[in-house]
CSV table of C-alpha atoms and ligand atoms in Angstrom, one decimal:
chain,number,residue,atom,x,y,z
A,599,MET,CA,122.0,280.0,133.0
A,600,GLN,CA,125.1,279.9,130.9
A,601,PRO,CA,125.0,277.4,128.0
A,602,THR,CA,127.7,274.8,127.8
A,603,ILE,CA,129.8,274.1,124.7
A,604,LYS,CA,130.0,270.7,123.2
A,605,SER,CA,133.7,270.8,122.6
A,606,LYS,CA,135.0,270.2,119.1
A,607,GLN,CA,138.4,269.5,120.6
A,608,PRO,CA,137.5,267.7,123.9
A,609,ASN,CA,141.0,266.3,124.3
A,610,ALA,CA,143.0,269.3,123.2
A,611,ALA,CA,145.5,270.8,125.5
A,612,THR,CA,147.2,274.2,125.0
A,613,THR,CA,149.8,274.0,122.2
A,614,ILE,CA,153.2,273.0,123.4
A,615,PHE,CA,154.7,276.2,121.8
A,616,THR,CA,152.7,278.4,124.1
A,617,VAL,CA,153.2,276.2,127.1
A,618,MET,CA,157.0,276.1,126.8
A,619,SER,CA,157.4,279.8,125.8
A,620,VAL,CA,155.3,280.8,128.9
A,621,LEU,CA,157.4,278.5,131.1
A,622,ALA,CA,160.6,279.9,129.6
A,623,ALA,CA,159.5,283.4,130.4
A,624,GLN,CA,158.5,282.5,133.9
A,625,HIS,CA,161.8,280.9,134.7
A,626,ASN,CA,163.9,283.4,132.7
A,627,ALA,CA,165.2,280.5,130.6
A,628,ILE,CA,166.9,280.7,127.1
A,629,ASN,CA,164.1,279.8,124.8
A,630,LEU,CA,165.3,277.3,122.2
A,631,GLY,CA,161.8,275.8,122.2
A,632,GLN,CA,159.3,277.6,120.0
A,633,GLY,CA,160.7,278.2,116.6
A,634,PHE,CA,161.5,281.9,116.2
A,635,PRO,CA,164.8,283.8,115.6
A,636,ASP,CA,166.1,286.1,118.3
A,637,PHE,CA,168.2,288.2,115.9
A,638,MET,CA,167.1,291.4,114.0
A,639,MET,CA,165.3,291.0,110.7
A,640,ASP,CA,166.5,292.9,107.6
A,641,ALA,CA,166.3,296.6,108.2
A,642,GLU,CA,165.5,297.2,104.5
A,643,LEU,CA,162.3,295.2,104.9
A,644,THR,CA,161.2,297.0,108.0
A,645,ALA,CA,162.0,300.3,106.3
A,646,LEU,CA,159.7,299.2,103.4
A,647,VAL,CA,156.9,298.6,105.8
A,648,THR,CA,157.3,302.0,107.4
A,649,LYS,CA,157.3,303.6,103.9
A,650,ALA,CA,154.2,301.6,102.9
A,651,MET,CA,152.4,302.7,106.1
A,652,ASN,CA,153.4,306.4,105.7
A,653,SER,CA,152.3,306.2,102.0
A,654,GLY,CA,148.8,305.4,103.2
A,655,HIS,CA,148.7,301.7,102.4
A,656,ASN,CA,146.6,300.9,105.4
A,657,GLN,CA,143.3,299.8,104.0
A,658,TYR,CA,142.1,296.4,102.8
A,659,VAL,CA,143.9,294.9,99.9
A,660,HIS,CA,142.1,292.3,97.6
A,661,MET,CA,140.8,289.4,99.7
A,662,ASN,CA,143.2,287.1,97.8
A,663,GLY,CA,146.2,289.3,98.5
A,664,LEU,CA,147.9,292.3,96.9
A,665,MET,CA,148.3,291.6,93.2
A,666,GLN,CA,152.0,292.9,93.1
A,667,LEU,CA,152.9,290.5,95.9
A,668,ARG,CA,151.2,287.5,94.2
A,669,GLU,CA,153.1,288.4,91.0
A,670,SER,CA,156.4,288.6,92.9
A,671,ILE,CA,155.6,285.1,94.4
A,672,ALA,CA,154.8,283.8,90.9
A,673,GLU,CA,158.2,285.0,89.6
A,674,LYS,CA,159.9,283.4,92.5
A,675,ILE,CA,158.1,280.1,91.9
A,676,HIS,CA,159.0,280.2,88.3
A,677,TYR,CA,162.7,280.9,89.1
A,678,LEU,CA,163.0,278.3,91.8
A,679,TYR,CA,160.7,275.5,90.6
A,680,ASN,CA,160.3,276.1,86.9
A,681,ASN,CA,156.5,276.3,87.3
A,682,THR,CA,154.5,279.1,85.7
A,683,VAL,CA,151.6,279.7,88.1
A,684,ASN,CA,148.9,282.2,87.5
A,685,ALA,CA,149.2,284.9,90.2
A,686,ASP,CA,145.5,285.8,90.0
A,687,ALA,CA,144.0,282.3,90.1
A,688,GLU,CA,146.5,280.2,92.0
A,689,ILE,CA,148.0,282.2,94.8
A,690,THR,CA,146.3,283.4,98.0
A,691,ILE,CA,148.0,285.4,100.7
A,692,THR,CA,147.1,284.1,104.2
A,693,PRO,CA,147.7,285.1,107.8
A,694,GLY,CA,150.5,282.5,108.2
A,695,GLY,CA,151.3,279.0,107.1
A,696,THR,CA,149.2,277.3,109.8
A,697,TYR,CA,146.1,279.2,108.6
A,698,ALA,CA,146.9,278.1,105.0
A,699,ILE,CA,147.0,274.5,106.1
A,700,TYR,CA,143.8,274.8,108.1
A,701,THR,CA,142.0,276.4,105.2
A,702,ALA,CA,143.2,273.8,102.7
A,703,LEU,CA,142.1,270.9,104.9
A,704,THR,CA,138.8,272.6,105.7
A,705,THR,CA,138.3,273.1,101.9
A,706,ILE,CA,138.6,269.4,101.0
A,707,LEU,CA,137.5,267.4,104.0
A,708,GLN,CA,134.1,265.9,104.5
A,709,PRO,CA,133.1,263.9,107.7
A,710,GLY,CA,134.5,260.4,107.6
A,711,ASP,CA,137.3,261.2,105.1
A,712,GLU,CA,140.7,259.8,106.0
A,713,VAL,CA,143.9,261.8,105.9
A,714,ILE,CA,147.3,260.3,106.0
A,715,VAL,CA,149.6,262.0,108.5
A,716,PHE,CA,153.2,261.1,109.3
A,717,GLU,CA,154.3,261.3,112.9
A,718,PRO,CA,156.0,263.1,114.5
A,719,ALA,CA,153.7,265.8,113.1
A,720,TYR,CA,153.4,269.6,113.6
A,721,ASP,CA,150.8,269.9,116.2
A,722,SER,CA,148.0,271.6,114.2
A,723,TYR,CA,147.5,268.9,111.6
A,724,ILE,CA,145.5,266.3,113.5
A,725,PRO,CA,143.3,268.8,115.4
A,726,THR,CA,142.4,270.4,112.0
A,727,ILE,CA,141.5,267.0,110.5
A,728,GLU,CA,139.3,266.2,113.5
A,729,ILE,CA,137.6,269.6,113.7
A,730,ASN,CA,136.4,268.8,110.1
A,731,GLY,CA,135.0,265.4,111.2
A,732,ALA,CA,137.7,263.5,109.3
A,733,VAL,CA,139.9,260.8,110.6
A,734,PRO,CA,143.7,260.9,110.8
A,735,VAL,CA,145.5,257.8,109.5
A,736,ILE,CA,148.8,257.9,111.3
A,737,ILE,CA,152.0,256.5,109.9
A,738,PRO,CA,155.1,256.7,112.0
A,739,LEU,CA,158.3,258.0,110.4
A,740,ARG,CA,161.1,255.5,110.9
A,741,PHE,CA,163.2,256.2,114.0
A,742,PRO,CA,165.9,257.5,114.1
A,743,ASP,CA,166.3,258.8,110.5
A,744,TYR,CA,162.5,259.7,110.3
A,745,SER,CA,162.3,258.4,106.7
A,746,ILE,CA,158.9,257.4,105.2
A,747,ASP,CA,158.0,253.7,104.9
A,748,TRP,CA,156.3,253.9,101.5
A,749,GLU,CA,155.2,250.3,101.6
A,750,LEU,CA,153.2,251.1,104.7
A,751,VAL,CA,151.7,254.2,103.0
A,752,LYS,CA,150.5,251.9,100.2
A,753,GLN,CA,148.9,249.6,102.7
A,754,LYS,CA,147.2,252.5,104.5
A,755,VAL,CA,145.7,254.1,101.4
A,756,SER,CA,142.0,253.2,101.1
A,757,THR,CA,139.0,254.4,99.1
A,758,LYS,CA,138.4,256.8,102.0
A,759,THR,CA,141.8,258.5,101.7
A,760,LYS,CA,141.1,262.1,100.8
A,761,ALA,CA,144.5,263.6,101.4
A,762,ILE,CA,148.1,263.1,102.4
A,763,ILE,CA,149.8,265.8,104.5
A,764,LEU,CA,153.5,266.3,103.6
A,765,ASN,CA,156.0,268.5,105.4
A,766,THR,CA,159.5,269.1,103.9
A,767,PRO,CA,161.9,270.3,105.4
A,768,HIS,CA,160.3,268.6,108.3
A,769,ASN,CA,159.3,270.0,111.7
A,770,PRO,CA,160.3,268.8,114.2
A,771,THR,CA,163.0,266.4,112.8
A,772,GLY,CA,164.8,268.3,110.1
A,773,MET,CA,164.3,265.4,107.7
A,774,VAL,CA,163.9,266.4,104.0
A,775,LEU,CA,162.2,264.5,101.2
A,776,GLY,CA,164.4,263.2,98.4
A,777,ALA,CA,163.9,262.2,94.8
A,778,ASN,CA,163.0,258.7,95.7
A,779,ASP,CA,160.3,259.8,98.1
A,780,ILE,CA,158.8,261.9,95.3
A,781,GLU,CA,158.8,258.9,92.9
A,782,GLN,CA,157.1,256.7,95.5
A,783,LEU,CA,154.5,259.4,96.1
A,784,LYS,CA,153.8,259.9,92.4
A,785,LYS,CA,153.1,256.1,92.1
A,786,ILE,CA,150.8,256.1,95.1
A,787,VAL,CA,148.6,259.1,94.1
A,788,SER,CA,148.6,258.5,90.3
A,789,GLY,CA,145.1,257.7,89.1
A,790,THR,CA,143.5,258.5,92.5
A,791,ASP,CA,141.4,261.3,93.9
A,792,ILE,CA,143.9,262.0,96.7
A,793,PHE,CA,144.8,265.6,97.5
A,794,ILE,CA,148.2,266.7,98.9
A,795,VAL,CA,148.5,269.3,101.5
A,796,SER,CA,152.2,270.3,101.5
A,797,ASP,CA,153.7,272.3,104.4
A,798,GLU,CA,156.8,273.8,102.9
A,799,VAL,CA,157.3,276.7,105.2
A,800,TYR,CA,161.0,275.9,105.6
A,801,GLU,CA,161.6,275.7,101.8
A,802,HIS,CA,164.8,277.9,102.0
A,803,LEU,CA,166.1,276.4,105.2
A,804,ILE,CA,167.7,273.4,103.6
A,805,TYR,CA,171.3,272.2,104.1
A,806,ASP,CA,174.1,270.0,102.9
A,807,GLY,CA,173.6,270.7,99.2
A,808,LYS,CA,170.1,269.1,99.3
A,809,GLN,CA,167.4,270.3,96.9
A,810,HIS,CA,163.9,271.3,98.2
A,811,GLU,CA,161.5,268.9,96.7
A,812,SER,CA,158.5,271.2,96.4
A,813,MET,CA,155.2,269.9,95.0
A,814,LEU,CA,155.5,272.9,92.7
A,815,ARG,CA,158.4,271.2,90.9
A,816,HIS,CA,156.3,268.2,89.9
A,817,PRO,CA,153.3,268.9,87.7
A,818,GLU,CA,151.7,265.5,88.3
A,819,LEU,CA,151.8,266.3,92.1
A,820,PHE,CA,151.0,270.0,91.9
A,821,GLU,CA,147.7,269.3,90.0
A,822,ARG,CA,146.3,267.8,93.3
A,823,SER,CA,148.2,270.0,95.8
A,824,PHE,CA,147.7,272.9,98.2
A,825,VAL,CA,151.3,274.1,98.9
A,826,CYS,CA,151.7,276.3,102.0
A,827,PHE,CA,154.4,278.8,102.7
A,828,SER,CA,155.4,281.3,105.4
A,829,PHE,CA,157.1,284.7,105.1
A,830,GLY,CA,157.8,284.5,108.8
A,831,LYS,CA,160.3,281.7,108.3
A,832,THR,CA,161.9,283.3,105.2
A,833,TYR,CA,162.4,286.8,106.6
A,834,HIS,CA,162.8,286.2,110.3
A,835,CYS,CA,159.4,287.8,111.1
A,836,THR,CA,157.3,285.0,112.6
A,837,GLY,CA,155.2,287.6,114.5
A,838,TRP,CA,153.9,289.1,111.3
A,839,LYS,CA,151.9,286.0,110.7
A,840,ILE,CA,151.9,286.2,106.9
A,841,GLY,CA,152.2,283.4,104.4
A,842,TYR,CA,150.5,282.1,101.3
A,843,CYS,CA,149.0,279.1,99.6
A,844,VAL,CA,149.5,278.0,96.0
A,845,ALA,CA,147.1,275.6,94.3
A,846,PRO,CA,145.7,275.0,90.8
A,847,PRO,CA,142.7,277.2,89.9
A,848,SER,CA,139.8,274.9,90.6
A,849,LEU,CA,141.3,273.9,94.0
A,850,MET,CA,142.1,277.5,94.9
A,851,ALA,CA,138.6,278.7,93.9
A,852,GLU,CA,137.2,276.4,96.7
A,853,PHE,CA,139.9,277.5,99.1
A,854,ARG,CA,138.9,281.1,98.7
A,855,LYS,CA,135.3,280.3,99.5
A,856,ILE,CA,136.4,279.3,103.0
A,857,HIS,CA,139.1,282.0,103.3
A,858,GLN,CA,136.8,284.9,102.4
A,859,PHE,CA,134.6,284.3,105.4
A,860,ASN,CA,137.3,283.6,107.9
A,861,CYS,CA,139.9,286.3,107.8
A,862,PHE,CA,138.7,287.9,104.5
A,863,SER,CA,142.0,289.5,103.7
A,864,THR,CA,145.5,289.6,105.2
A,865,ASN,CA,147.5,292.6,106.7
A,866,SER,CA,147.9,295.0,103.8
A,867,THR,CA,150.9,297.1,104.7
A,868,VAL,CA,153.4,294.3,104.9
A,869,GLN,CA,152.2,293.0,101.6
A,870,PHE,CA,153.4,296.2,99.9
A,871,ALA,CA,156.8,295.8,101.5
A,872,LEU,CA,157.1,292.1,100.8
A,873,ALA,CA,156.1,292.6,97.1
A,874,ALA,CA,159.2,294.8,96.6
A,875,PHE,CA,161.6,292.9,98.9
A,876,LEU,CA,160.8,289.5,97.3
A,877,LYS,CA,162.4,290.7,94.0
A,878,GLN,CA,165.8,290.5,95.6
A,879,LYS,CA,166.7,286.9,95.1
A,880,GLU,CA,169.9,286.9,97.1
A,881,LYS,CA,168.0,287.7,100.3
A,882,TYR,CA,166.2,284.3,100.2
A,883,LEU,CA,169.0,282.4,98.4
A,884,GLN,CA,171.5,283.0,101.2
A,885,LEU,CA,169.2,281.8,103.9
A,886,GLY,CA,170.3,278.1,103.7
A,887,SER,CA,174.0,278.8,104.2
A,888,PHE,CA,173.2,281.4,106.9
A,889,LEU,CA,171.2,278.9,109.0
A,890,GLN,CA,173.5,276.0,108.1
A,891,GLN,CA,176.3,277.9,109.8
A,892,LYS,CA,174.1,278.3,112.9
A,893,ARG,CA,173.2,274.6,112.9
A,894,ASP,CA,176.9,273.7,112.7
A,895,TYR,CA,177.9,276.2,115.3
A,896,PHE,CA,175.3,274.9,117.8
A,897,ALA,CA,176.0,271.2,117.0
A,898,GLY,CA,179.8,271.8,117.4
A,899,MET,CA,179.3,273.2,120.9
A,900,MET,CA,176.7,270.6,121.8
A,901,LEU,CA,179.5,268.0,121.4
A,902,GLN,CA,180.7,269.2,124.9
A,903,THR,CA,177.4,268.0,126.4
A,904,LYS,CA,175.8,264.6,126.9
A,905,PHE,CA,173.2,265.3,124.3
A,906,LYS,CA,173.6,263.3,121.1
A,907,ALA,CA,172.6,265.0,117.8
A,908,LEU,CA,170.3,263.4,115.2
A,909,PRO,CA,170.9,264.7,111.7
A,910,SER,CA,169.0,267.8,110.6
A,911,HIS,CA,169.1,268.6,106.9
A,912,GLY,CA,166.5,271.4,107.0
A,913,SER,CA,164.2,273.6,109.1
A,914,TYR,CA,165.6,275.6,112.0
A,915,PHE,CA,165.5,272.6,114.3
A,916,GLN,CA,167.7,269.8,115.4
A,917,LEU,CA,166.8,266.9,117.5
A,918,TYR,CA,169.0,265.7,120.3
A,919,ARG,CA,168.8,262.4,122.2
A,920,CYS,CA,168.9,262.7,126.0
A,921,ASN,CA,168.7,259.0,126.9
A,922,ASP,CA,172.2,259.1,128.4
A,923,ILE,CA,171.1,261.9,130.7
A,924,THR,CA,167.8,261.0,132.1
A,925,ASP,CA,165.1,258.3,132.6
A,926,GLU,CA,162.4,260.9,132.9
A,927,SER,CA,159.8,261.4,130.2
A,928,GLU,CA,160.7,263.9,127.6
A,929,LYS,CA,158.1,266.3,128.9
A,930,ASP,CA,159.2,266.1,132.6
A,931,PHE,CA,162.8,266.5,131.5
A,932,ALA,CA,162.0,269.5,129.3
A,933,ILE,CA,160.2,271.1,132.2
A,934,ARG,CA,163.1,270.4,134.6
A,935,LEU,CA,165.6,271.7,132.0
A,936,THR,CA,163.7,275.0,131.9
A,937,LYS,CA,163.3,275.4,135.6
A,938,GLU,CA,166.7,274.2,136.8
A,939,TYR,CA,169.1,274.7,133.9
A,940,LYS,CA,167.3,277.7,132.3
A,941,VAL,CA,167.2,276.3,128.8
A,942,THR,CA,164.0,275.5,127.0
A,943,ALA,CA,163.5,272.8,124.4
A,944,ILE,CA,160.4,271.0,123.0
A,945,PRO,CA,159.7,267.4,123.9
A,946,THR,CA,159.1,265.6,120.6
A,947,SER,CA,156.6,263.2,122.3
A,948,VAL,CA,153.9,265.9,121.9
A,949,PHE,CA,154.1,265.5,118.1
A,950,TYR,CA,152.6,262.0,118.4
A,951,LYS,CA,149.0,261.2,119.0
A,952,ASN,CA,149.8,258.0,120.7
A,953,GLU,CA,152.4,258.8,123.3
A,954,THR,CA,155.9,257.9,121.8
A,955,ASP,CA,158.8,258.8,124.0
A,956,ASN,CA,162.2,258.3,122.2
A,957,LYS,CA,164.0,260.6,124.7
A,958,VAL,CA,164.5,263.2,122.0
A,959,LEU,CA,164.2,267.0,122.4
A,960,ARG,CA,163.9,269.6,119.7
A,961,PHE,CA,166.2,272.6,119.8
A,962,CYS,CA,165.8,275.7,117.7
A,963,PHE,CA,169.2,277.0,116.5
A,964,ALA,CA,167.8,280.2,114.7
A,965,LYS,CA,169.5,282.3,117.4
A,966,LYS,CA,172.4,284.7,117.9
A,967,GLU,CA,175.7,282.9,118.5
A,968,SER,CA,175.9,284.4,121.9
A,969,THR,CA,172.5,282.9,122.8
A,970,LEU,CA,173.5,279.5,121.5
A,971,GLU,CA,176.8,279.7,123.4
A,972,GLU,CA,175.1,280.6,126.7
A,973,ALA,CA,172.5,277.9,126.3
A,974,VAL,CA,175.2,275.2,125.7
A,975,ASN,CA,177.2,276.5,128.7
A,976,ARG,CA,174.1,275.8,130.8
A,977,LEU,CA,173.5,272.4,129.2
A,978,MET,CA,177.1,271.3,129.9
A,979,LYS,CA,176.3,271.3,133.6
A,980,LEU,CA,174.1,268.2,133.1
B,347,LIG,N1,156.3,276.6,113.8
B,347,LIG,C1,156.9,277.0,115.0
B,347,LIG,C2,157.5,275.8,115.8
B,347,LIG,O1,157.3,274.7,115.4
B,347,LIG,C3,155.9,277.6,116.0
B,347,LIG,C4,154.5,277.8,115.6
B,347,LIG,C5,153.6,278.2,116.7
B,347,LIG,O2,154.1,278.6,117.8
B,347,LIG,N2,152.4,278.0,116.5
B,347,LIG,O3,158.1,276.0,116.8
């Protein structure tokens, strides 16, 4: 007789990104749902991968990542955030940002611990907390600017609070943390044992002259942080599934105890290519203006539709209200949009544990202008 599994995720449905991408493909819809670019990545980087592969760089690299790549990352961190991190002790290359977040949470959480999570939240955070037997303490971001109510955070912090998960620039809202948020955060964690898991995968995708408030910029925050990044978002190669985590030595030592028995080490060939490519600062410095243009191009055309934009200051997403168009739930509307109008977006209600339907859809604007134009032509029919 086949044994049955006692599920660790009894209530989990398939992630919305897979659900909507499959639906988009089935209905031949333009996929502005799952976040990935549809334009070509830099040919110089793909050439470096080919070169690395043909040079025989096809075996395991060190379980913590290729040293040259970690050194290139340390240089970048010093340049951007004026923080000298030790490439050997404080950086680990991971198969993507989501893996880095999972590993960081698994490293610190014990059953019964509380973790503060802001909603809407990227859909992996809460399942990861629960898989570890810990408890999410959910704080809603204020609608419609999605700012953090720090008074509420103060009230929710308890002796059981093990960590706070931060995400800036924020998925799905495009909100970015500012200097005041950082000051409030410092006050709250000062003198406590609270860790910070900071999802900063959109660090370069920041607009309107805003500064990315990385935990790496603030020593009193970095001392308690696992800071997670993604090359997929930086170099338009989400399918490569490669990223990294930065944390102080004692935190990173524990992270590596989990990492080594999970994936052990990350794809080696692309690490050789990224180590060289990362030295070219202008490649990542121009990303913000490149994607800001796309945001503005899309938003400009969307004015011809009944969708109403909410501000996006970062990430490659913008939220649009659809309350003038439909009374359906976001999910039903997103499905109908895919099937009937052939455009796919993500309903933001899925980023809330307790169903919250503000009639807001998330659109990914990291697409060719022709893709955005065709999508808007279809949305104008609504
Ligand atoms: N981060 C991407 C998004 O929010 C997708 C990640 C995924 O598909 N797991 O769309």
